[in-house]
Amino acid sequence: MSTPDQNIGMDRRHFLKVTSTAAAGLSVGFFVPQSAQAADTPQLNVWVEIEPNDTIVIRYARAEMGQGSMTSAPMIIAEELEADWKKVRVEYATAHENLRTKRAYGDMASVGSRTIRNSQEYLRKAGATGREMLVAAAAQQWGVPASECKAALSKVTHMPSKRSLSYGKLAAAAAKLEAPKDVKLKDPKDWTLIGKPIPRVDIPDIVTGRTRYGIDAQVPGMLHAAIAACPVFNGTVKTMDASKVENRRGIVKVLNLGTFVAVVADNWWRAKEALREVAVDWDVGEHGTLSSAAIMAHFKAGMAQTELAVARNDGQTAEALGKAAKVVEAEYFTPYLAHATMEPMVCTAWLQGDKLDIWCSTQNPEATLAVGAATAGVPQANVKVHPMQLGGGLGRKSPQDFTRQAVTIAKAMPGKAIKMLWSREEEIQHGLYRPASLMRFKAGLNANDKVDALHIRVSAPSILATLLKLPLPKGVDGQAVACFNDHPYDIPNTLVDYAQRNTNVPVGFWRTVGHSQNPYGRECFIDELAQTAGQDPVAYRLAMLPNNEKANRDRAILLAVTQAAGWDKKPPTGMSRGVAVTDGYGSWTACVCEVSVNAKNEVKIHRVVIGIDPGYAVNPDNIVAQFQGSVVHGLTAIFWGENTIKEGRVEQSNFHDYRMMRLNEMPKVEVVIAPTGGFWGGVGEPAQAPLAPALVNAISAALGKRIRSLPLKNHGLSLARA
């Protein structure tokens, strides 16, 4: 999921002295946000604690939802700390502790592939600071210069005498020292942990069932709530009749909460079943007749506007198109998509007087705390958000509509802990959907088949304007035009404009966001241009990439992936290939798909070769897992993902009509990791970006015709079993 980056400053002035813990160990802390400098008294943020028994506790200040950064982020600290990874224990930091310390942990949201790239600097400094203090403590104890001492594998050694002390034995003394004002970070060539395939720290508890997700929260005496919102978005309750269920066994209360109805019971199943028999008359307002056809007409009307918001305007595009030897035009469409996370929306809230406790599957615990406090009407300092792992997030669990609902119910049931869980139907029909988007491309080629002009027009809703209520710079939503306004190709005349076409269908950040759909249009259209020119798609792209730093990274990852796929060799008879290259979230990606299509229009994916240049690859094993998962998620959307609207309602309701990919349909996935160093890119979001265009380019080559809309099921195509 992606939201606008927050301005997080970091320099050595924010490092504070260390203090002794109750266990006489070492704690390393520092401020992250600049606003923390204004605190009346220094607020310590403890990232690293070293216990006398040599156990190293590293705190993780984001959410873990399967992306693996609960391992990767602590690896960065451990690298600079020179910690023995076998002695590391990772623990969650909490939003209420972050609040208490004036946001010493900084931004805690796990969104937009920002966990590593936005925090790596201060995490590295945390580890390096701890290392230097441990070395200083050892040097003092031995009465030798610190320059003669070296830290490695959780101990400090005096190199001339070979004496050594473990971190646990040095921790108490180190805790009494002043933190160094400046620390030297390791050269990447000296890394011993970063870049190594390290098993995820949460895997053992996951496979043995010890991990507790939000849905597993248990509080003594808690009650359960099932909820139903208006089938038409933004509708409200007109009247409610709960007489059929109010005296039923286990039913505690039925609540009319204005925008939704809740049944509270002693278990969730009873609440859910009773909810079916609560008669609700909904006020659907003006949107009860909305349909997918009407939305498409709305988008097409946007395409016809004479003045649109301009995202990019290089050269004289209209004039160049008028002089072109050939003009190629195409229109692409991608639909609304629900998140359909494995674990639906769930939140447990317990309001006791002016104290609120929340157990929640959230990608943004700070937002959970703030929304919980505002909804309950209590001070933020009185709210505790207990960290839980997420059964998937995909961007859906960053907005806090479900937290607001749970706390609203808890407020109506004071003193009782309430676990609110959405049904699968509620989750699919009341989500925050990836925006549908209509994209129009028009390119002008000269007599040598070089692209001289490109006009891309996008007609789509705005996430920033509707969900975040943010003003759009020059009227442009950056996600709606992502990978269009910053395309890497050498096209002297480029115009990208945007028609904002909002509806009452709520839109939000779906994994990879604009890069989940726009590369499909862009890279498929590039293939159309290559076909018009009669050139190989890879050679055509390489010729279009200029000689600059950004494009050179596109070139390098494209070459790495196509070489791994054997693009220079003719594919076997009956097999076709497709290719795409993209960049986003600070990383560069490419993909090659090999497919065949039989007489029944069944697509067999023989191989997916997909690669990334993230600058530095912290944990290669985790990157491979992220890419494999992205292929599963991406193929599901490409073949079946679509939410349609009829009479103002989402027609799909569960996995029988919102299909998921199955195990026996999974193709072979080969992941190419080609880090070039010098920068820190994201992994979770960009992994999905090149998949759809590469796959559809391969299928189009196999069929001999272009596919310009998703999902593929609408073209009579299905996925063959692997």
XYZ file of N, CA, C and O in Angstrom, residues 86-262:
708
model
N 22.134 -15.552 16.040
C 21.554 -16.664 16.785
C 21.122 -16.248 18.189
O 20.329 -16.949 18.821
N 21.638 -15.130 18.660
C 21.301 -14.663 20.011
C 20.298 -13.516 20.004
O 20.018 -12.923 21.046
N 19.745 -13.209 18.833
C 18.811 -12.092 18.700
C 17.377 -12.562 18.929
O 16.963 -13.611 18.423
N 16.629 -11.783 19.687
C 15.190 -11.981 19.837
C 14.489 -10.694 19.402
O 14.857 -9.601 19.844
N 13.509 -10.817 18.531
C 12.806 -9.646 18.003
C 11.488 -9.473 18.747
O 10.724 -10.433 18.903
N 11.242 -8.261 19.203
C 9.993 -7.951 19.889
C 9.347 -6.727 19.235
O 10.045 -5.835 18.736
N 8.027 -6.677 19.292
C 7.317 -5.522 18.755
C 7.516 -4.290 19.640
O 7.549 -4.370 20.867
N 7.613 -3.150 19.000
C 7.403 -1.873 19.671
C 5.911 -1.575 19.622
O 5.172 -2.180 18.844
N 5.450 -0.661 20.445
C 4.020 -0.369 20.492
C 3.732 1.083 20.144
O 4.570 1.971 20.357
N 2.543 1.317 19.647
C 2.141 2.678 19.285
C 2.020 3.559 20.522
O 2.324 4.757 20.475
N 1.567 2.991 21.649
C 1.430 3.826 22.841
C 2.795 4.216 23.407
O 2.960 5.306 23.952
N 3.804 3.351 23.252
C 5.151 3.737 23.660
C 5.709 4.788 22.705
O 6.412 5.720 23.117
N 5.377 4.679 21.436
C 5.803 5.691 20.464
C 5.191 7.047 20.790
O 5.843 8.087 20.673
N 3.935 7.031 21.215
C 3.274 8.271 21.619
C 3.949 8.852 22.860
O 4.217 10.059 22.925
N 4.235 7.993 23.830
C 4.839 8.453 25.088
C 6.196 9.110 24.854
O 6.564 10.070 25.541
N 6.935 8.598 23.886
C 8.283 9.114 23.619
C 8.307 10.126 22.482
O 9.345 10.324 21.851
N 7.190 10.768 22.239
C 7.105 11.804 21.198
C 7.537 11.261 19.833
O 8.292 11.878 19.112
N 7.045 10.071 19.506
C 7.287 9.404 18.228
C 8.766 9.070 18.022
O 9.320 9.227 16.930
N 9.385 8.553 19.047
C 10.787 8.160 18.927
C 10.987 7.057 17.905
O 12.057 6.948 17.310
N 9.992 6.220 17.691
C 10.107 5.168 16.683
C 9.817 5.684 15.275
O 9.964 4.951 14.306
N 9.332 6.905 15.182
C 9.018 7.451 13.868
C 7.751 6.855 13.298
O 6.860 6.393 14.014
N 7.653 6.846 11.999
C 6.493 6.329 11.281
C 6.413 4.820 11.475
O 7.334 4.089 11.132
N 5.289 4.329 12.003
C 5.132 2.901 12.271
C 4.295 2.194 11.213
O 4.052 0.990 11.326
N 3.843 2.902 10.201
C 2.960 2.309 9.201
C 3.736 1.403 8.251
O 4.799 1.767 7.759
N 3.182 0.227 8.004
C 3.764 -0.696 7.014
C 2.981 -0.542 5.716
O 2.025 -1.270 5.455
N 3.396 0.417 4.932
C 2.711 0.742 3.685
C 3.725 1.187 2.646
O 4.812 1.675 2.982
N 3.404 1.000 1.390
C 4.193 1.583 0.313
C 5.614 1.081 0.204
O 6.473 1.794 -0.312
N 5.891 -0.142 0.687
C 7.259 -0.681 0.642
C 8.256 0.302 1.241
O 9.339 0.527 0.716
N 7.888 0.901 2.383
C 8.726 1.942 2.977
C 9.502 1.470 4.203
O 10.355 2.201 4.701
N 9.203 0.281 4.709
C 9.789 -0.128 5.981
C 11.308 -0.090 5.955
O 11.941 0.482 6.843
N 11.923 -0.683 4.954
C 13.379 -0.705 4.881
C 13.918 0.596 4.321
O 14.820 1.217 4.889
N 13.375 1.045 3.201
C 13.981 2.201 2.533
C 13.845 3.491 3.337
O 14.698 4.377 3.233
N 12.816 3.618 4.173
C 12.659 4.843 4.955
C 13.295 4.778 6.337
O 13.428 5.802 6.996
N 13.653 3.587 6.785
C 14.176 3.476 8.143
C 15.607 2.956 8.215
O 16.208 2.957 9.286
N 16.165 2.514 7.087
C 17.465 1.852 7.137
C 18.560 2.724 7.753
O 19.425 2.232 8.477
N 18.514 4.025 7.516
C 19.589 4.874 8.023
C 19.582 4.927 9.541
O 20.616 4.713 10.199
N 18.417 5.204 10.142
C 18.424 5.305 11.595
C 18.515 3.940 12.269
O 19.012 3.828 13.394
N 18.105 2.882 11.612
C 18.312 1.545 12.173
C 19.797 1.181 12.165
O 20.322 0.602 13.123
N 20.472 1.515 11.086
C 21.909 1.245 11.024
C 22.649 2.046 12.088
O 23.566 1.538 12.753
N 22.256 3.307 12.268
C 22.911 4.130 13.281
C 22.643 3.602 14.683
O 23.508 3.696 15.567
N 21.467 3.043 14.908
C 21.166 2.454 16.219
C 22.123 1.316 16.514
O 22.687 1.216 17.613
N 22.323 0.432 15.538
C 23.241 -0.684 15.736
C 24.672 -0.222 15.899
O 25.407 -0.713 16.771
N 25.089 0.738 15.072
C 26.472 1.221 15.134
C 26.757 1.921 16.457
O 27.857 1.794 17.026
N 25.770 2.664 16.973
C 25.944 3.336 18.259
C 26.151 2.320 19.377
O 27.046 2.461 20.218
N 25.340 1.278 19.387
C 25.501 0.233 20.388
C 26.855 -0.450 20.291
O 27.520 -0.720 21.312
N 27.285 -0.703 19.082
C 28.590 -1.345 18.874
C 29.722 -0.495 19.439
O 30.613 -1.003 20.149
N 29.700 0.814 19.149
C 30.772 1.686 19.603
C 30.812 1.800 21.126
O 31.886 1.874 21.735
N 29.640 1.793 21.756
C 29.622 1.890 23.217
C 30.117 0.606 23.869
O 30.792 0.636 24.903
N 29.806 -0.512 23.280
C 30.304 -1.787 23.800
C 31.818 -1.874 23.652
O 32.529 -2.343 24.559
N 32.330 -1.412 22.534
C 33.779 -1.389 22.329
C 34.445 -0.458 23.344
O 35.488 -0.785 23.941
N 33.837 0.711 23.565
C 34.400 1.668 24.521
C 34.416 1.091 25.932
O 35.379 1.288 26.691
N 33.345 0.370 26.297
C 33.282 -0.237 27.628
C 34.371 -1.288 27.797
O 35.022 -1.379 28.858
N 34.604 -2.085 26.787
C 35.648 -3.109 26.857
C 37.026 -2.468 26.948
O 37.886 -2.899 27.740
N 37.248 -1.427 26.154
C 38.541 -0.746 26.161
C 38.836 -0.148 27.532
O 39.971 -0.215 28.031
N 37.815 0.437 28.176
C 37.995 1.002 29.514
C 38.348 -0.084 30.523
O 39.217 0.088 31.382
N 37.670 -1.211 30.437
C 37.905 -2.291 31.390
C 39.324 -2.841 31.262
O 39.967 -3.199 32.255
N 39.828 -2.887 30.042
C 41.173 -3.413 29.811
C 42.260 -2.337 29.898
O 43.453 -2.654 29.951
N 41.836 -1.092 29.880
C 42.800 0.001 29.903
C 43.603 0.084 28.621
O 44.821 0.329 28.657
N 42.939 -0.107 27.494
C 43.606 -0.083 26.195
C 42.872 0.880 25.270
O 41.712 1.240 25.516
N 43.498 1.324 24.195
C 42.798 2.184 23.230
C 41.652 1.413 22.558
O 41.788 0.225 22.236
N 40.541 2.099 22.343
C 39.402 1.475 21.663
C 39.771 1.036 20.254
O 39.192 0.080 19.725
N 40.752 1.716 19.658
C 41.156 1.369 18.294
C 41.774 -0.024 18.211
O 41.882 -0.595 17.122
N 42.205 -0.569 19.350
C 42.788 -1.905 19.362
C 41.732 -3.000 19.562
O 42.070 -4.183 19.595
N 40.475 -2.575 19.696
C 39.403 -3.529 19.980
C 38.479 -3.669 18.779
O 38.239 -2.703 18.043
N 37.944 -4.856 18.624
C 37.059 -5.130 17.497
C 35.847 -5.910 17.977
O 35.969 -6.860 18.756
N 34.682 -5.508 17.490
C 33.440 -6.198 17.830
C 33.058 -7.152 16.705
O 33.171 -6.820 15.527
N 32.619 -8.342 17.082
C 32.140 -9.324 16.109
C 31.418 -10.433 16.858
O 31.854 -10.861 17.936
N 30.304 -10.880 16.292
C 29.539 -12.018 16.824
C 29.264 -11.871 18.322
O 29.474 -12.780 19.127
N 28.767 -10.698 18.695
C 28.308 -10.416 20.060
C 29.411 -10.472 21.107
O 29.157 -10.788 22.277
N 30.621 -10.162 20.713
C 31.687 -10.022 21.700
C 32.705 -9.008 21.182
O 32.790 -8.741 19.977
N 33.473 -8.450 22.123
C 34.525 -7.496 21.784
C 35.861 -8.153 22.107
O 36.055 -8.700 23.200
N 36.785 -8.086 21.160
C 38.104 -8.702 21.317
C 39.190 -7.637 21.260
O 39.159 -6.747 20.393
N 40.140 -7.725 22.207
C 41.331 -6.881 22.146
C 42.314 -7.596 21.233
O 42.862 -8.658 21.574
N 42.521 -7.064 20.071
C 43.236 -7.792 19.031
C 44.678 -8.161 19.414
O 45.108 -9.292 19.162
N 45.462 -7.254 20.030
C 46.841 -7.650 20.364
C 46.914 -8.803 21.369
O 47.742 -9.709 21.240
N 46.050 -8.783 22.411
C 46.136 -9.806 23.457
C 45.155 -10.951 23.258
O 45.235 -11.958 23.963
N 44.206 -10.786 22.334
C 43.165 -11.777 22.044
C 42.195 -11.977 23.214
O 41.425 -12.938 23.227
N 42.232 -11.053 24.209
C 41.217 -11.115 25.264
C 39.856 -10.742 24.676
O 39.781 -9.916 23.769
N 38.797 -11.319 25.213
C 37.465 -10.983 24.701
C 36.440 -11.004 25.823
O 36.610 -11.709 26.827
N 35.405 -10.230 25.637
C 34.272 -10.173 26.562
C 32.987 -10.204 25.745
O 32.892 -9.563 24.688
N 32.002 -10.902 26.243
C 30.717 -10.965 25.539
C 29.938 -9.681 25.769
O 30.171 -8.952 26.747
N 28.999 -9.434 24.880
C 28.160 -8.240 25.007
C 27.402 -8.250 26.343
O 27.211 -7.203 26.975
N 26.941 -9.414 26.763
C 26.195 -9.484 28.011
C 27.017 -9.033 29.203
O 26.493 -8.388 30.124
N 28.317 -9.337 29.207
C 29.182 -8.942 30.307
C 29.562 -7.462 30.232
O 29.946 -6.861 31.242
N 29.469 -6.881 29.056
C 29.832 -5.470 28.871
C 28.641 -4.524 28.979
O 28.821 -3.309 29.102
N 27.442 -5.074 28.929
C 26.255 -4.232 28.776
C 26.080 -3.233 29.902
O 25.787 -2.051 29.666
N 26.262 -3.668 31.158
C 26.036 -2.762 32.283
C 27.009 -1.590 32.252
O 26.620 -0.438 32.491
N 28.270 -1.876 31.954
C 29.262 -0.796 31.893
C 29.003 0.119 30.705
O 29.122 1.348 30.808
N 28.649 -0.467 29.584
C 28.384 0.340 28.390
C 27.211 1.283 28.614
O 27.185 2.399 28.084
N 26.250 0.848 29.437
C 25.059 1.655 29.679
C 25.366 2.942 30.426
O 24.549 3.863 30.436
N 26.533 3.019 31.060
C 26.894 4.215 31.831
C 27.656 5.241 31.002
O 27.968 6.330 31.491
N 27.951 4.894 29.760
C 28.748 5.788 28.911
C 27.858 6.738 28.121
O 26.685 6.467 27.871
N 28.462 7.843 27.722
C 27.772 8.756 26.816
C 27.746 8.146 25.418
O 28.738 7.534 24.981
N 26.651 8.332 24.735
C 26.582 7.856 23.356
C 27.505 8.699 22.481
O 27.633 9.904 22.684
N 28.200 8.094 21.543
C 29.068 8.874 20.648
C 28.252 9.843 19.808
O 27.115 9.553 19.427
N 28.816 10.995 19.541
C 28.114 11.987 18.735
C 28.101 11.618 17.264
O 27.266 12.104 16.504
N 29.035 10.792 16.878
C 29.100 10.379 15.484
C 29.505 8.911 15.448
O 30.267 8.445 16.294
N 28.965 8.185 14.526
C 29.312 6.774 14.389
C 29.613 6.485 12.923
O 29.038 7.093 12.022
N 30.506 5.544 12.708
C 30.854 5.152 11.353
C 30.059 3.913 10.963
O 30.090 2.897 11.663
N 29.359 3.999 9.853
C 28.606 2.856 9.363
C 29.509 1.959 8.530
O 30.452 2.424 7.883
N 29.218 0.694 8.527
C 30.047 -0.275 7.813
C 29.955 -0.068 6.304
O 28.887 0.294 5.778
N 31.020 -0.322 5.620
C 31.005 -0.350 4.160
C 30.246 -1.598 3.720
O 30.428 -2.674 4.308
N 29.392 -1.474 2.727
C 28.640 -2.655 2.280
C 29.507 -3.870 1.983
O 29.054 -5.009 2.165
N 30.747 -3.669 1.561
C 31.599 -4.816 1.256
C 31.976 -5.599 2.511
O 32.416 -6.757 2.432
N 31.771 -4.979 3.684
C 32.107 -5.634 4.948
C 30.895 -6.255 5.631
O 31.018 -6.785 6.740
N 29.722 -6.154 4.996
C 28.531 -6.737 5.615
C 28.676 -8.255 5.727
O 29.160 -8.928 4.805
N 28.256 -8.786 6.853
C 28.276 -10.235 7.058
C 26.882 -10.820 7.208
O 26.701 -12.029 7.137
N 25.886 -9.956 7.424
C 24.512 -10.415 7.625
C 23.592 -9.920 6.508
O 22.865 -10.712 5.894
N 23.642 -8.626 6.225
C 22.845 -8.079 5.127
C 23.289 -8.735 3.820
O 24.476 -8.819 3.520
N 22.314 -9.198 3.070
C 22.615 -9.882 1.817
C 22.618 -11.396 1.938
O 22.729 -12.095 0.924
N 22.463 -11.892 3.171
C 22.433 -13.334 3.380
C 20.986 -13.824 3.490
O 20.137 -13.120 4.042
N 20.693 -15.014 2.985
C 19.324 -15.556 3.097
C 19.058 -16.073 4.506
O 19.457 -17.174 4.869
N 18.396 -15.252 5.309
C 18.132 -15.571 6.714
C 16.680 -16.027 6.881
O 15.759 -15.342 6.425
N 16.441 -17.170 7.522
C 15.050 -17.602 7.762
C 14.294 -16.557 8.584
O 14.851 -15.958 9.509
N 13.036 -16.364 8.269
C 12.234 -15.382 8.985
C 12.041 -15.783 10.440
O 11.801 -16.951 10.762
N 12.112 -14.797 11.335
C 12.027 -15.076 12.770
C 10.639 -15.531 13.198
O 10.491 -16.175 14.244
N 9.609 -15.217 12.397
C 8.244 -15.572 12.800
C 7.795 -16.931 12.280
O 6.733 -17.418 12.669
N 8.582 -17.555 11.420
C 8.156 -18.816 10.816
C 7.940 -19.931 11.841
O 6.912 -20.631 11.785
N 8.850 -20.169 12.789
C 8.612 -21.256 13.742
C 7.277 -21.143 14.482
O 6.561 -22.139 14.630
N 6.940 -19.937 14.929
C 5.674 -19.774 15.647
C 4.475 -19.905 14.723
O 3.400 -20.361 15.147
N 4.630 -19.514 13.462
C 3.527 -19.657 12.512
C 3.225 -21.131 12.265
O 2.073 -21.568 12.332
N 4.257 -21.927 11.996
C 4.018 -23.327 11.638
C 3.611 -24.172 12.842
O 2.999 -25.234 12.676
N 3.917 -23.714 14.053
C 3.502 -24.464 15.244
C 2.233 -23.907 15.868
O 1.772 -24.418 16.892
N 1.667 -22.859 15.272
C 0.394 -22.329 15.745
C 0.478 -21.413 16.940
O -0.548 -21.093 17.548
N 1.668 -20.966 17.306
C 1.792 -20.076 18.465
C 1.542 -18.611 18.120
O 1.238 -17.814 19.009
N 1.680 -18.272 16.851
C 1.466 -16.879 16.449
C 0.017 -16.482 16.691
O -0.914 -17.237 16.398
N -0.165 -15.285 17.209
C -1.506 -14.769 17.454
C -1.779 -13.601 16.513
O -1.101 -12.580 16.542
N -2.777 -13.811 15.665
C -3.227 -12.775 14.745
C -4.346 -11.966 15.409
O -4.837 -12.330 16.481
N -4.749 -10.905 14.761
C -5.836 -10.103 15.310
C -7.085 -10.917 15.570
O -7.794 -10.707 16.562
N -7.348 -11.879 14.704
C -8.550 -12.699 14.841
C -8.463 -13.647 16.039
O -9.464 -14.205 16.488
N -7.244 -13.841 16.580
C -7.041 -14.750 17.708
C -7.129 -14.063 19.067
O -6.963 -14.720 20.101
N -7.358 -12.764 19.097
C -7.380 -12.035 20.367
C -8.412 -12.635 21.316
O -9.557 -12.909 20.918
N -8.009 -12.843 22.551
C -8.906 -13.373 23.574
C -8.772 -12.516 24.835
O -7.679 -12.343 25.359
N -9.902 -11.991 25.293
C -9.945 -11.188 26.502
C -10.998 -11.804 27.420
O -12.094 -12.148 26.945
N -10.710 -11.988 28.698
C -11.700 -12.592 29.602
C -13.046 -11.878 29.549
O -13.122 -10.650 29.644
N -14.099 -12.659 29.364
C -15.450 -12.108 29.374
C -15.840 -11.332 28.137
O -16.871 -10.648 28.121
N -15.042 -11.429 27.080
C -15.344 -10.608 25.901
C -16.593 -11.110 25.174
O -16.963 -12.294 25.248
N -17.205 -10.193 24.461
C -18.353 -10.497 23.606
C -17.930 -10.350 22.145
O -16.871 -9.794 21.845
N -18.793 -10.834 21.266
C -18.483 -10.832 19.837
C -19.534 -10.033 19.077
O -20.722 -10.066 19.424
N -19.083 -9.359 18.027
C -19.994 -8.543 17.223
C -19.857 -8.876 15.752
O -18.743 -8.983 15.230
N -21.001 -9.042 15.105
C -21.074 -9.131 13.646
C -21.773 -7.878 13.168
O -22.710 -7.393 13.821
N -21.332 -7.349 12.031
C -21.893 -6.074 11.581
C -22.358 -6.156 10.123
O -21.899 -6.995 9.352
N -23.262 -5.265 9.784
C -23.722 -5.120 8.401
C -23.853 -3.637 8.101
O -24.524 -2.909 8.846
N -23.193 -3.208 7.042
C -23.338 -1.834 6.567
C -24.312 -1.818 5.401
O -24.677 -2.867 4.858
N -24.717 -0.628 5.006
C -25.673 -0.506 3.909
C -25.098 -1.124 2.634
O -23.940 -0.883 2.291
N -25.890 -1.947 1.923
C -25.396 -2.550 0.678
C -24.951 -1.522 -0.360
O -24.096 -1.816 -1.192
N -25.538 -0.331 -0.311
C -25.131 0.760 -1.199
C -24.231 1.693 -0.406
O -24.578 2.135 0.686
N -23.049 1.972 -0.953
C -22.075 2.777 -0.234
C -22.652 4.117 0.181
O -23.380 4.757 -0.578
N -22.323 4.524 1.409
C -22.720 5.803 2.000
C -24.179 5.829 2.437
O -24.690 6.878 2.838
N -24.856 4.686 2.385
C -26.232 4.629 2.860
C -26.293 4.589 4.379
O -25.296 4.335 5.061
N -27.473 4.816 4.923
C -27.672 4.828 6.370
C -28.901 4.007 6.734
O -29.713 3.649 5.879
N -29.025 3.733 8.034
C -30.171 2.980 8.530
C -31.387 3.901 8.597
O -31.338 4.958 9.226
N -32.461 3.467 7.943
C -33.721 4.203 8.033
C -34.514 3.687 9.228
O -34.905 4.447 10.115
N -34.766 2.388 9.239
C -35.433 1.744 10.371
C -34.809 0.375 10.593
O -34.251 -0.224 9.674
N -34.954 -0.142 11.828
C -34.426 -1.462 12.153
C -35.396 -2.188 13.073
O -35.923 -1.607 14.031
N -35.644 -3.462 12.784
C -36.505 -4.294 13.625
C -35.741 -5.552 13.999
O -35.464 -6.405 13.155
N -35.392 -5.667 15.283
C -34.619 -6.812 15.771
C -35.452 -7.736 16.647
O -34.909 -8.569 17.376
N -36.765 -7.631 16.573
C -37.632 -8.390 17.479
C -37.473 -9.901 17.326
O -37.665 -10.654 18.279
N -37.106 -10.377 16.145
C -36.965 -11.818 15.917
C -35.773 -12.418 16.662
O -35.739 -13.629 16.902
N -34.782 -11.606 17.002
C -33.541 -12.160 17.559
C -33.200 -11.663 18.954
O -32.305 -12.223 19.606
N -33.893 -10.645 19.443
C -33.481 -10.016 20.698
C -33.519 -10.971 21.886
O -32.730 -10.837 22.819
N -34.423 -11.947 21.864
C -34.523 -12.892 22.975
C -33.886 -14.239 22.660
O -34.062 -15.205 23.412
N -33.151 -14.302 21.584
C -32.519 -15.557 21.197
C -31.338 -15.853 22.125
O -30.673 -14.947 22.623
N -31.070 -17.145 22.320
C -29.977 -17.571 23.180
C -28.644 -16.957 22.728
O -28.283 -17.030 21.559
N -27.935 -16.371 23.660
C -26.611 -15.830 23.399
C -26.587 -14.416 22.871
O -25.524 -13.789 22.847
N -27.722 -13.903 22.441
C -27.757 -12.542 21.893
C -27.816 -11.546 23.044
O -28.701 -11.614 23.898
N -26.862 -10.628 23.063
C -26.776 -9.660 24.150
C -27.439 -8.339 23.770
O -28.198 -7.766 24.548
N -27.185 -7.867 22.570
C -27.737 -6.575 22.176
C -27.677 -6.420 20.665
O -26.768 -6.940 20.011
N -28.657 -5.716 20.117
C -28.644 -5.349 18.708
C -28.593 -3.824 18.641
O -29.416 -3.143 19.248
N -27.622 -3.317 17.910
C -27.354 -1.882 17.911
C -27.591 -1.266 16.538
O -27.100 -1.771 15.526
N -28.331 -0.162 16.526
C -28.463 0.676 15.336
C -27.463 1.812 15.499
O -27.649 2.703 16.324
N -26.394 1.777 14.722
C -25.315 2.744 14.869
C -25.235 3.711 13.690
O -24.187 4.256 13.376
N -26.372 3.893 13.040
C -26.490 4.926 12.014
C -26.038 4.488 10.641
O -26.850 4.384 9.716
N -24.742 4.229 10.497
C -24.219 3.798 9.198
C -24.077 2.284 9.112
O -23.780 1.755 8.046
N -24.271 1.595 10.239
C -24.227 0.133 10.230
C -25.015 -0.416 11.414
O -25.349 0.305 12.369
N -25.308 -1.695 11.338
C -26.031 -2.412 12.386
C -25.095 -3.464 12.961
O -24.343 -4.113 12.216
N -25.118 -3.650 14.273
C -24.265 -4.647 14.926
C -25.093 -5.537 15.832
O -25.972 -5.060 16.554
